[in-house]
Amino acid sequence: MDDDVSLPRSTLQKAVKGGLPSGMRIASDAMDVLTLCCNEFVHLVSAQSNVISDLLEEFRGEQRQHRVGARKVSQESLSKEQLLELQQQLFAAARERSQSEPAAPELKAPAAPSEPEYDEEDEDR
């Protein structure tokens, strides 16, 4: 770990003091350990982000090469008319699939509550 690069001690002290209840203090040894832990954490996060960044850049480079290669192959092997015909066939197949799928069931509104039936006996009561 590079000792020259670290978080400002005063900033960490202010953050810690802001989180403590009023009247409570933190020992300087504890503050030193906390500062070392915070610095180590920042260095670990930084190292991991560099690794991820390198992997992402490598992946993007491979993707670019793949796209360029795919374009060259498709342009060299098929004419524009063939590509247009292929596109129309794909659209037609997609249209058939979407039309052949069963439609979503229609939702029926619940029936209105019917009025209770009264017998003649109920009227006498």
mmCIF file of N, CA, C and O in Angstrom, residues 39-108:
data_model
loop_
_atom_site.group_PDB
_atom_site.id
_atom_site.type_symbol
_atom_site.label_atom_id
_atom_site.label_comp_id
_atom_site.label_asym_id
_atom_site.label_seq_id
_atom_site.Cartn_x
_atom_site.Cartn_y
_atom_site.Cartn_z
ATOM 1 N N ASN A 39 -8.467 3.600 4.586
ATOM 2 C CA ASN A 39 -7.515 3.688 3.478
ATOM 3 C C ASN A 39 -7.389 2.345 2.759
ATOM 4 O O ASN A 39 -7.362 2.286 1.532
ATOM 5 N N GLU A 40 -7.321 1.266 3.523
ATOM 6 C CA GLU A 40 -7.229 -0.068 2.928
ATOM 7 C C GLU A 40 -8.472 -0.374 2.097
ATOM 8 O O GLU A 40 -8.386 -0.913 0.995
ATOM 9 N N PHE A 41 -9.631 -0.004 2.625
ATOM 10 C CA PHE A 41 -10.885 -0.217 1.903
ATOM 11 C C PHE A 41 -10.880 0.533 0.569
ATOM 12 O O PHE A 41 -11.246 -0.015 -0.472
ATOM 13 N N VAL A 42 -10.469 1.782 0.584
ATOM 14 C CA VAL A 42 -10.434 2.590 -0.638
ATOM 15 C C VAL A 42 -9.472 1.967 -1.650
ATOM 16 O O VAL A 42 -9.772 1.888 -2.849
ATOM 17 N N HIS A 43 -8.318 1.491 -1.180
ATOM 18 C CA HIS A 43 -7.355 0.869 -2.095
ATOM 19 C C HIS A 43 -7.908 -0.424 -2.685
ATOM 20 O O HIS A 43 -7.708 -0.700 -3.882
ATOM 21 N N LEU A 44 -8.605 -1.224 -1.889
ATOM 22 C CA LEU A 44 -9.194 -2.465 -2.403
ATOM 23 C C LEU A 44 -10.279 -2.179 -3.443
ATOM 24 O O LEU A 44 -10.324 -2.825 -4.497
ATOM 25 N N VAL A 45 -11.128 -1.211 -3.155
ATOM 26 C CA VAL A 45 -12.178 -0.850 -4.116
ATOM 27 C C VAL A 45 -11.556 -0.329 -5.401
ATOM 28 O O VAL A 45 -11.980 -0.681 -6.513
ATOM 29 N N SER A 46 -10.530 0.477 -5.290
ATOM 30 C CA SER A 46 -9.847 1.024 -6.453
ATOM 31 C C SER A 46 -9.204 -0.093 -7.288
ATOM 32 O O SER A 46 -9.314 -0.098 -8.520
ATOM 33 N N ALA A 47 -8.547 -1.032 -6.628
ATOM 34 C CA ALA A 47 -7.908 -2.140 -7.347
ATOM 35 C C ALA A 47 -8.946 -2.985 -8.074
ATOM 36 O O ALA A 47 -8.753 -3.360 -9.242
ATOM 37 N N GLN A 48 -10.060 -3.277 -7.407
ATOM 38 C CA GLN A 48 -11.106 -4.073 -8.041
ATOM 39 C C GLN A 48 -11.734 -3.330 -9.220
ATOM 40 O O GLN A 48 -12.029 -3.928 -10.251
ATOM 41 N N SER A 49 -11.918 -2.035 -9.084
ATOM 42 C CA SER A 49 -12.504 -1.276 -10.196
ATOM 43 C C SER A 49 -11.556 -1.247 -11.392
ATOM 44 O O SER A 49 -11.998 -1.285 -12.546
ATOM 45 N N ASN A 50 -10.242 -1.213 -11.131
ATOM 46 C CA ASN A 50 -9.283 -1.268 -12.233
ATOM 47 C C ASN A 50 -9.332 -2.610 -12.953
ATOM 48 O O ASN A 50 -9.274 -2.673 -14.181
ATOM 49 N N VAL A 51 -9.448 -3.688 -12.195
ATOM 50 C CA VAL A 51 -9.548 -5.019 -12.803
ATOM 51 C C VAL A 51 -10.810 -5.112 -13.654
ATOM 52 O O VAL A 51 -10.778 -5.584 -14.802
ATOM 53 N N ILE A 52 -11.925 -4.657 -13.112
ATOM 54 C CA ILE A 52 -13.192 -4.711 -13.850
ATOM 55 C C ILE A 52 -13.119 -3.840 -15.095
ATOM 56 O O ILE A 52 -13.591 -4.226 -16.169
ATOM 57 N N SER A 53 -12.516 -2.682 -14.983
ATOM 58 C CA SER A 53 -12.372 -1.785 -16.129
ATOM 59 C C SER A 53 -11.544 -2.436 -17.233
ATOM 60 O O SER A 53 -11.901 -2.358 -18.411
ATOM 61 N N ASP A 54 -10.443 -3.090 -16.850
ATOM 62 C CA ASP A 54 -9.611 -3.766 -17.845
ATOM 63 C C ASP A 54 -10.376 -4.892 -18.534
ATOM 64 O O ASP A 54 -10.308 -5.046 -19.760
ATOM 65 N N LEU A 55 -11.127 -5.675 -17.752
ATOM 66 C CA LEU A 55 -11.909 -6.767 -18.333
ATOM 67 C C LEU A 55 -12.997 -6.235 -19.252
ATOM 68 O O LEU A 55 -13.252 -6.800 -20.320
ATOM 69 N N LEU A 56 -13.622 -5.151 -18.848
ATOM 70 C CA LEU A 56 -14.674 -4.556 -19.665
ATOM 71 C C LEU A 56 -14.115 -4.038 -20.986
ATOM 72 O O LEU A 56 -14.703 -4.232 -22.052
ATOM 73 N N GLU A 57 -12.962 -3.394 -20.935
ATOM 74 C CA GLU A 57 -12.336 -2.889 -22.159
ATOM 75 C C GLU A 57 -11.947 -4.046 -23.085
ATOM 76 O O GLU A 57 -12.137 -3.974 -24.297
ATOM 77 N N GLU A 58 -11.423 -5.114 -22.505
ATOM 78 C CA GLU A 58 -11.070 -6.296 -23.300
ATOM 79 C C GLU A 58 -12.317 -6.887 -23.952
ATOM 80 O O GLU A 58 -12.314 -7.235 -25.134
ATOM 81 N N PHE A 59 -13.417 -6.972 -23.196
ATOM 82 C CA PHE A 59 -14.668 -7.503 -23.718
ATOM 83 C C PHE A 59 -15.199 -6.630 -24.850
ATOM 84 O O PHE A 59 -15.635 -7.130 -25.883
ATOM 85 N N ARG A 60 -15.152 -5.323 -24.653
ATOM 86 C CA ARG A 60 -15.635 -4.409 -25.700
ATOM 87 C C ARG A 60 -14.802 -4.535 -26.972
ATOM 88 O O ARG A 60 -15.332 -4.463 -28.077
ATOM 89 N N GLY A 61 -13.493 -4.715 -26.820
ATOM 90 C CA GLY A 61 -12.639 -4.905 -27.988
ATOM 91 C C GLY A 61 -13.010 -6.172 -28.746
ATOM 92 O O GLY A 61 -13.068 -6.179 -29.982
ATOM 93 N N GLU A 62 -13.284 -7.241 -28.008
ATOM 94 C CA GLU A 62 -13.700 -8.490 -28.652
ATOM 95 C C GLU A 62 -15.044 -8.319 -29.345
ATOM 96 O O GLU A 62 -15.261 -8.853 -30.440
ATOM 97 N N GLN A 63 -15.965 -7.585 -28.722
ATOM 98 C CA GLN A 63 -17.270 -7.347 -29.328
ATOM 99 C C GLN A 63 -17.128 -6.564 -30.640
ATOM 100 O O GLN A 63 -17.796 -6.861 -31.624
ATOM 101 N N ARG A 64 -16.257 -5.549 -30.629
ATOM 102 C CA ARG A 64 -16.043 -4.761 -31.850
ATOM 103 C C ARG A 64 -15.514 -5.651 -32.966
ATOM 104 O O ARG A 64 -15.969 -5.581 -34.107
ATOM 105 N N GLN A 65 -14.537 -6.489 -32.655
ATOM 106 C CA GLN A 65 -13.966 -7.385 -33.657
ATOM 107 C C GLN A 65 -15.025 -8.348 -34.172
ATOM 108 O O GLN A 65 -15.101 -8.624 -35.364
ATOM 109 N N HIS A 66 -15.869 -8.836 -33.273
ATOM 110 C CA HIS A 66 -16.919 -9.769 -33.677
ATOM 111 C C HIS A 66 -17.916 -9.101 -34.611
ATOM 112 O O HIS A 66 -18.303 -9.670 -35.630
ATOM 113 N N ARG A 67 -18.324 -7.867 -34.285
ATOM 114 C CA ARG A 67 -19.284 -7.155 -35.134
ATOM 115 C C ARG A 67 -18.710 -6.873 -36.511
ATOM 116 O O ARG A 67 -19.378 -7.037 -37.513
ATOM 117 N N VAL A 68 -17.459 -6.433 -36.550
ATOM 118 C CA VAL A 68 -16.825 -6.134 -37.838
ATOM 119 C C VAL A 68 -16.714 -7.404 -38.659
ATOM 120 O O VAL A 68 -17.032 -7.419 -39.849
ATOM 121 N N GLY A 69 -16.311 -8.501 -38.023
ATOM 122 C CA GLY A 69 -16.198 -9.772 -38.723
ATOM 123 C C GLY A 69 -17.538 -10.269 -39.220
ATOM 124 O O GLY A 69 -17.660 -10.775 -40.330
ATOM 125 N N ALA A 70 -18.573 -10.108 -38.427
ATOM 126 C CA ALA A 70 -19.909 -10.551 -38.820
ATOM 127 C C ALA A 70 -20.423 -9.735 -39.994
ATOM 128 O O ALA A 70 -21.034 -10.267 -40.916
ATOM 129 N N ARG A 71 -20.160 -8.433 -39.987
ATOM 130 C CA ARG A 71 -20.592 -7.590 -41.104
ATOM 131 C C ARG A 71 -19.893 -8.004 -42.395
ATOM 132 O O ARG A 71 -20.508 -8.077 -43.445
ATOM 133 N N LYS A 72 -18.595 -8.252 -42.285
ATOM 134 C CA LYS A 72 -17.848 -8.636 -43.484
ATOM 135 C C LYS A 72 -18.366 -9.939 -44.049
ATOM 136 O O LYS A 72 -18.567 -10.069 -45.247
ATOM 137 N N VAL A 73 -18.617 -10.922 -43.198
ATOM 138 C CA VAL A 73 -19.101 -12.219 -43.658
ATOM 139 C C VAL A 73 -20.466 -12.076 -44.301
ATOM 140 O O VAL A 73 -20.706 -12.593 -45.391
ATOM 141 N N SER A 74 -21.379 -11.353 -43.655
ATOM 142 C CA SER A 74 -22.726 -11.235 -44.203
ATOM 143 C C SER A 74 -22.728 -10.428 -45.489
ATOM 144 O O SER A 74 -23.474 -10.732 -46.414
ATOM 145 N N GLN A 75 -21.898 -9.405 -45.594
ATOM 146 C CA GLN A 75 -21.876 -8.595 -46.800
ATOM 147 C C GLN A 75 -21.201 -9.344 -47.945
ATOM 148 O O GLN A 75 -21.565 -9.176 -49.096
ATOM 149 N N GLU A 76 -20.221 -10.172 -47.630
ATOM 150 C CA GLU A 76 -19.521 -10.889 -48.688
ATOM 151 C C GLU A 76 -20.329 -12.061 -49.214
ATOM 152 O O GLU A 76 -20.261 -12.389 -50.384
ATOM 153 N N SER A 77 -21.110 -12.715 -48.348
ATOM 154 C CA SER A 77 -21.780 -13.937 -48.765
ATOM 155 C C SER A 77 -23.165 -13.709 -49.355
ATOM 156 O O SER A 77 -23.640 -14.546 -50.109
ATOM 157 N N LEU A 78 -23.826 -12.606 -49.041
ATOM 158 C CA LEU A 78 -25.181 -12.368 -49.538
ATOM 159 C C LEU A 78 -25.263 -11.013 -50.233
ATOM 160 O O LEU A 78 -24.671 -10.038 -49.787
ATOM 161 N N SER A 79 -26.023 -10.990 -51.315
ATOM 162 C CA SER A 79 -26.235 -9.714 -52.008
ATOM 163 C C SER A 79 -27.296 -8.918 -51.262
ATOM 164 O O SER A 79 -27.969 -9.416 -50.363
ATOM 165 N N LYS A 80 -27.470 -7.648 -51.638
ATOM 166 C CA LYS A 80 -28.469 -6.811 -50.983
ATOM 167 C C LYS A 80 -29.870 -7.381 -51.182
ATOM 168 O O LYS A 80 -30.694 -7.351 -50.267
ATOM 169 N N GLU A 81 -30.126 -7.912 -52.357
ATOM 170 C CA GLU A 81 -31.444 -8.492 -52.633
ATOM 171 C C GLU A 81 -31.689 -9.703 -51.745
ATOM 172 O O GLU A 81 -32.783 -9.889 -51.205
ATOM 173 N N GLN A 82 -30.649 -10.522 -51.571
ATOM 174 C CA GLN A 82 -30.789 -11.700 -50.719
ATOM 175 C C GLN A 82 -30.994 -11.296 -49.258
ATOM 176 O O GLN A 82 -31.795 -11.903 -48.550
ATOM 177 N N LEU A 83 -30.271 -10.276 -48.815
ATOM 178 C CA LEU A 83 -30.441 -9.800 -47.455
ATOM 179 C C LEU A 83 -31.851 -9.246 -47.237
ATOM 180 O O LEU A 83 -32.472 -9.487 -46.205
ATOM 181 N N LEU A 84 -32.374 -8.494 -48.206
ATOM 182 C CA LEU A 84 -33.721 -7.950 -48.107
ATOM 183 C C LEU A 84 -34.749 -9.076 -48.066
ATOM 184 O O LEU A 84 -35.686 -9.046 -47.263
ATOM 185 N N GLU A 85 -34.571 -10.076 -48.907
ATOM 186 C CA GLU A 85 -35.485 -11.215 -48.921
ATOM 187 C C GLU A 85 -35.445 -11.961 -47.583
ATOM 188 O O GLU A 85 -36.478 -12.339 -47.034
ATOM 189 N N LEU A 86 -34.236 -12.145 -47.039
ATOM 190 C CA LEU A 86 -34.090 -12.806 -45.750
ATOM 191 C C LEU A 86 -34.788 -12.002 -44.650
ATOM 192 O O LEU A 86 -35.487 -12.567 -43.801
ATOM 193 N N GLN A 87 -34.649 -10.693 -44.688
ATOM 194 C CA GLN A 87 -35.295 -9.841 -43.694
ATOM 195 C C GLN A 87 -36.815 -9.969 -43.787
ATOM 196 O O GLN A 87 -37.507 -10.086 -42.784
ATOM 197 N N GLN A 88 -37.346 -9.975 -45.015
ATOM 198 C CA GLN A 88 -38.787 -10.100 -45.190
ATOM 199 C C GLN A 88 -39.287 -11.456 -44.687
ATOM 200 O O GLN A 88 -40.360 -11.559 -44.096
ATOM 201 N N GLN A 89 -38.497 -12.514 -44.906
ATOM 202 C CA GLN A 89 -38.872 -13.831 -44.415
ATOM 203 C C GLN A 89 -38.892 -13.860 -42.881
ATOM 204 O O GLN A 89 -39.790 -14.444 -42.275
ATOM 205 N N LEU A 90 -37.915 -13.221 -42.278
ATOM 206 C CA LEU A 90 -37.878 -13.176 -40.820
ATOM 207 C C LEU A 90 -39.063 -12.395 -40.256
ATOM 208 O O LEU A 90 -39.664 -12.789 -39.254
ATOM 209 N N PHE A 91 -39.412 -11.273 -40.899
ATOM 210 C CA PHE A 91 -40.576 -10.509 -40.468
ATOM 211 C C PHE A 91 -41.852 -11.338 -40.595
ATOM 212 O O PHE A 91 -42.709 -11.331 -39.719
ATOM 213 N N ALA A 92 -41.995 -12.057 -41.712
ATOM 214 C CA ALA A 92 -43.186 -12.881 -41.931
ATOM 215 C C ALA A 92 -43.270 -13.986 -40.878
ATOM 216 O O ALA A 92 -44.355 -14.266 -40.340
ATOM 217 N N ALA A 93 -42.153 -14.611 -40.573
ATOM 218 C CA ALA A 93 -42.153 -15.671 -39.561
ATOM 219 C C ALA A 93 -42.530 -15.112 -38.193
ATOM 220 O O ALA A 93 -43.301 -15.733 -37.447
ATOM 221 N N ALA A 94 -42.026 -13.945 -37.864
ATOM 222 C CA ALA A 94 -42.356 -13.322 -36.584
ATOM 223 C C ALA A 94 -43.837 -12.955 -36.538
ATOM 224 O O ALA A 94 -44.497 -13.131 -35.504
ATOM 225 N N ARG A 95 -44.362 -12.459 -37.645
ATOM 226 C CA ARG A 95 -45.775 -12.098 -37.718
ATOM 227 C C ARG A 95 -46.650 -13.333 -37.515
ATOM 228 O O ARG A 95 -47.627 -13.310 -36.775
ATOM 229 N N GLU A 96 -46.293 -14.452 -38.164
ATOM 230 C CA GLU A 96 -47.056 -15.688 -38.014
ATOM 231 C C GLU A 96 -47.028 -16.179 -36.569
ATOM 232 O O GLU A 96 -48.044 -16.619 -36.043
ATOM 233 N N ARG A 97 -45.846 -16.117 -35.941
ATOM 234 C CA ARG A 97 -45.740 -16.563 -34.552
ATOM 235 C C ARG A 97 -46.617 -15.723 -33.637
ATOM 236 O O ARG A 97 -47.301 -16.234 -32.766
ATOM 237 N N SER A 98 -46.613 -14.401 -33.858
ATOM 238 C CA SER A 98 -47.398 -13.542 -32.977
ATOM 239 C C SER A 98 -48.890 -13.726 -33.202
ATOM 240 O O SER A 98 -49.682 -13.604 -32.279
ATOM 241 N N GLN A 99 -49.289 -14.043 -34.431
ATOM 242 C CA GLN A 99 -50.704 -14.234 -34.712
ATOM 243 C C GLN A 99 -51.185 -15.614 -34.292
ATOM 244 O O GLN A 99 -52.348 -15.805 -33.989
ATOM 245 N N SER A 100 -50.287 -16.597 -34.268
ATOM 246 C CA SER A 100 -50.700 -17.948 -33.909
ATOM 247 C C SER A 100 -50.719 -18.171 -32.409
ATOM 248 O O SER A 100 -51.293 -19.135 -31.931
ATOM 249 N N GLU A 101 -50.110 -17.271 -31.649
ATOM 250 C CA GLU A 101 -50.133 -17.402 -30.196
ATOM 251 C C GLU A 101 -51.554 -17.168 -29.711
ATOM 252 O O GLU A 101 -52.268 -16.318 -30.236
ATOM 253 N N PRO A 102 -51.971 -17.941 -28.713
ATOM 254 C CA PRO A 102 -53.331 -17.737 -28.212
ATOM 255 C C PRO A 102 -53.475 -16.342 -27.615
ATOM 256 O O PRO A 102 -52.576 -15.843 -26.961
ATOM 257 N N ALA A 103 -54.599 -15.756 -27.899
ATOM 258 C CA ALA A 103 -54.856 -14.409 -27.398
ATOM 259 C C ALA A 103 -55.039 -14.461 -25.886
ATOM 260 O O ALA A 103 -55.442 -15.473 -25.324
ATOM 261 N N ALA A 104 -54.743 -13.386 -25.269
ATOM 262 C CA ALA A 104 -54.923 -13.301 -23.823
ATOM 263 C C ALA A 104 -56.404 -13.413 -23.510
ATOM 264 O O ALA A 104 -57.239 -12.876 -24.239
ATOM 265 N N PRO A 105 -56.763 -14.150 -22.482
ATOM 266 C CA PRO A 105 -58.191 -14.295 -22.166
ATOM 267 C C PRO A 105 -58.797 -12.942 -21.813
ATOM 268 O O PRO A 105 -58.173 -12.119 -21.175
ATOM 269 N N GLU A 106 -60.021 -12.767 -22.300
ATOM 270 C CA GLU A 106 -60.710 -11.506 -22.020
ATOM 271 C C GLU A 106 -61.192 -11.522 -20.581
ATOM 272 O O GLU A 106 -61.704 -12.527 -20.092
ATOM 273 N N LEU A 107 -61.022 -10.420 -19.933
ATOM 274 C CA LEU A 107 -61.477 -10.309 -18.559
ATOM 275 C C LEU A 107 -62.918 -9.838 -18.561
ATOM 276 O O LEU A 107 -63.262 -8.859 -19.219
ATOM 277 N N LYS A 108 -63.751 -10.549 -17.834
ATOM 278 C CA LYS A 108 -65.154 -10.170 -17.754
ATOM 279 C C LYS A 108 -65.383 -9.409 -16.467
ATOM 280 O O LYS A 108 -64.844 -9.763 -15.429
#
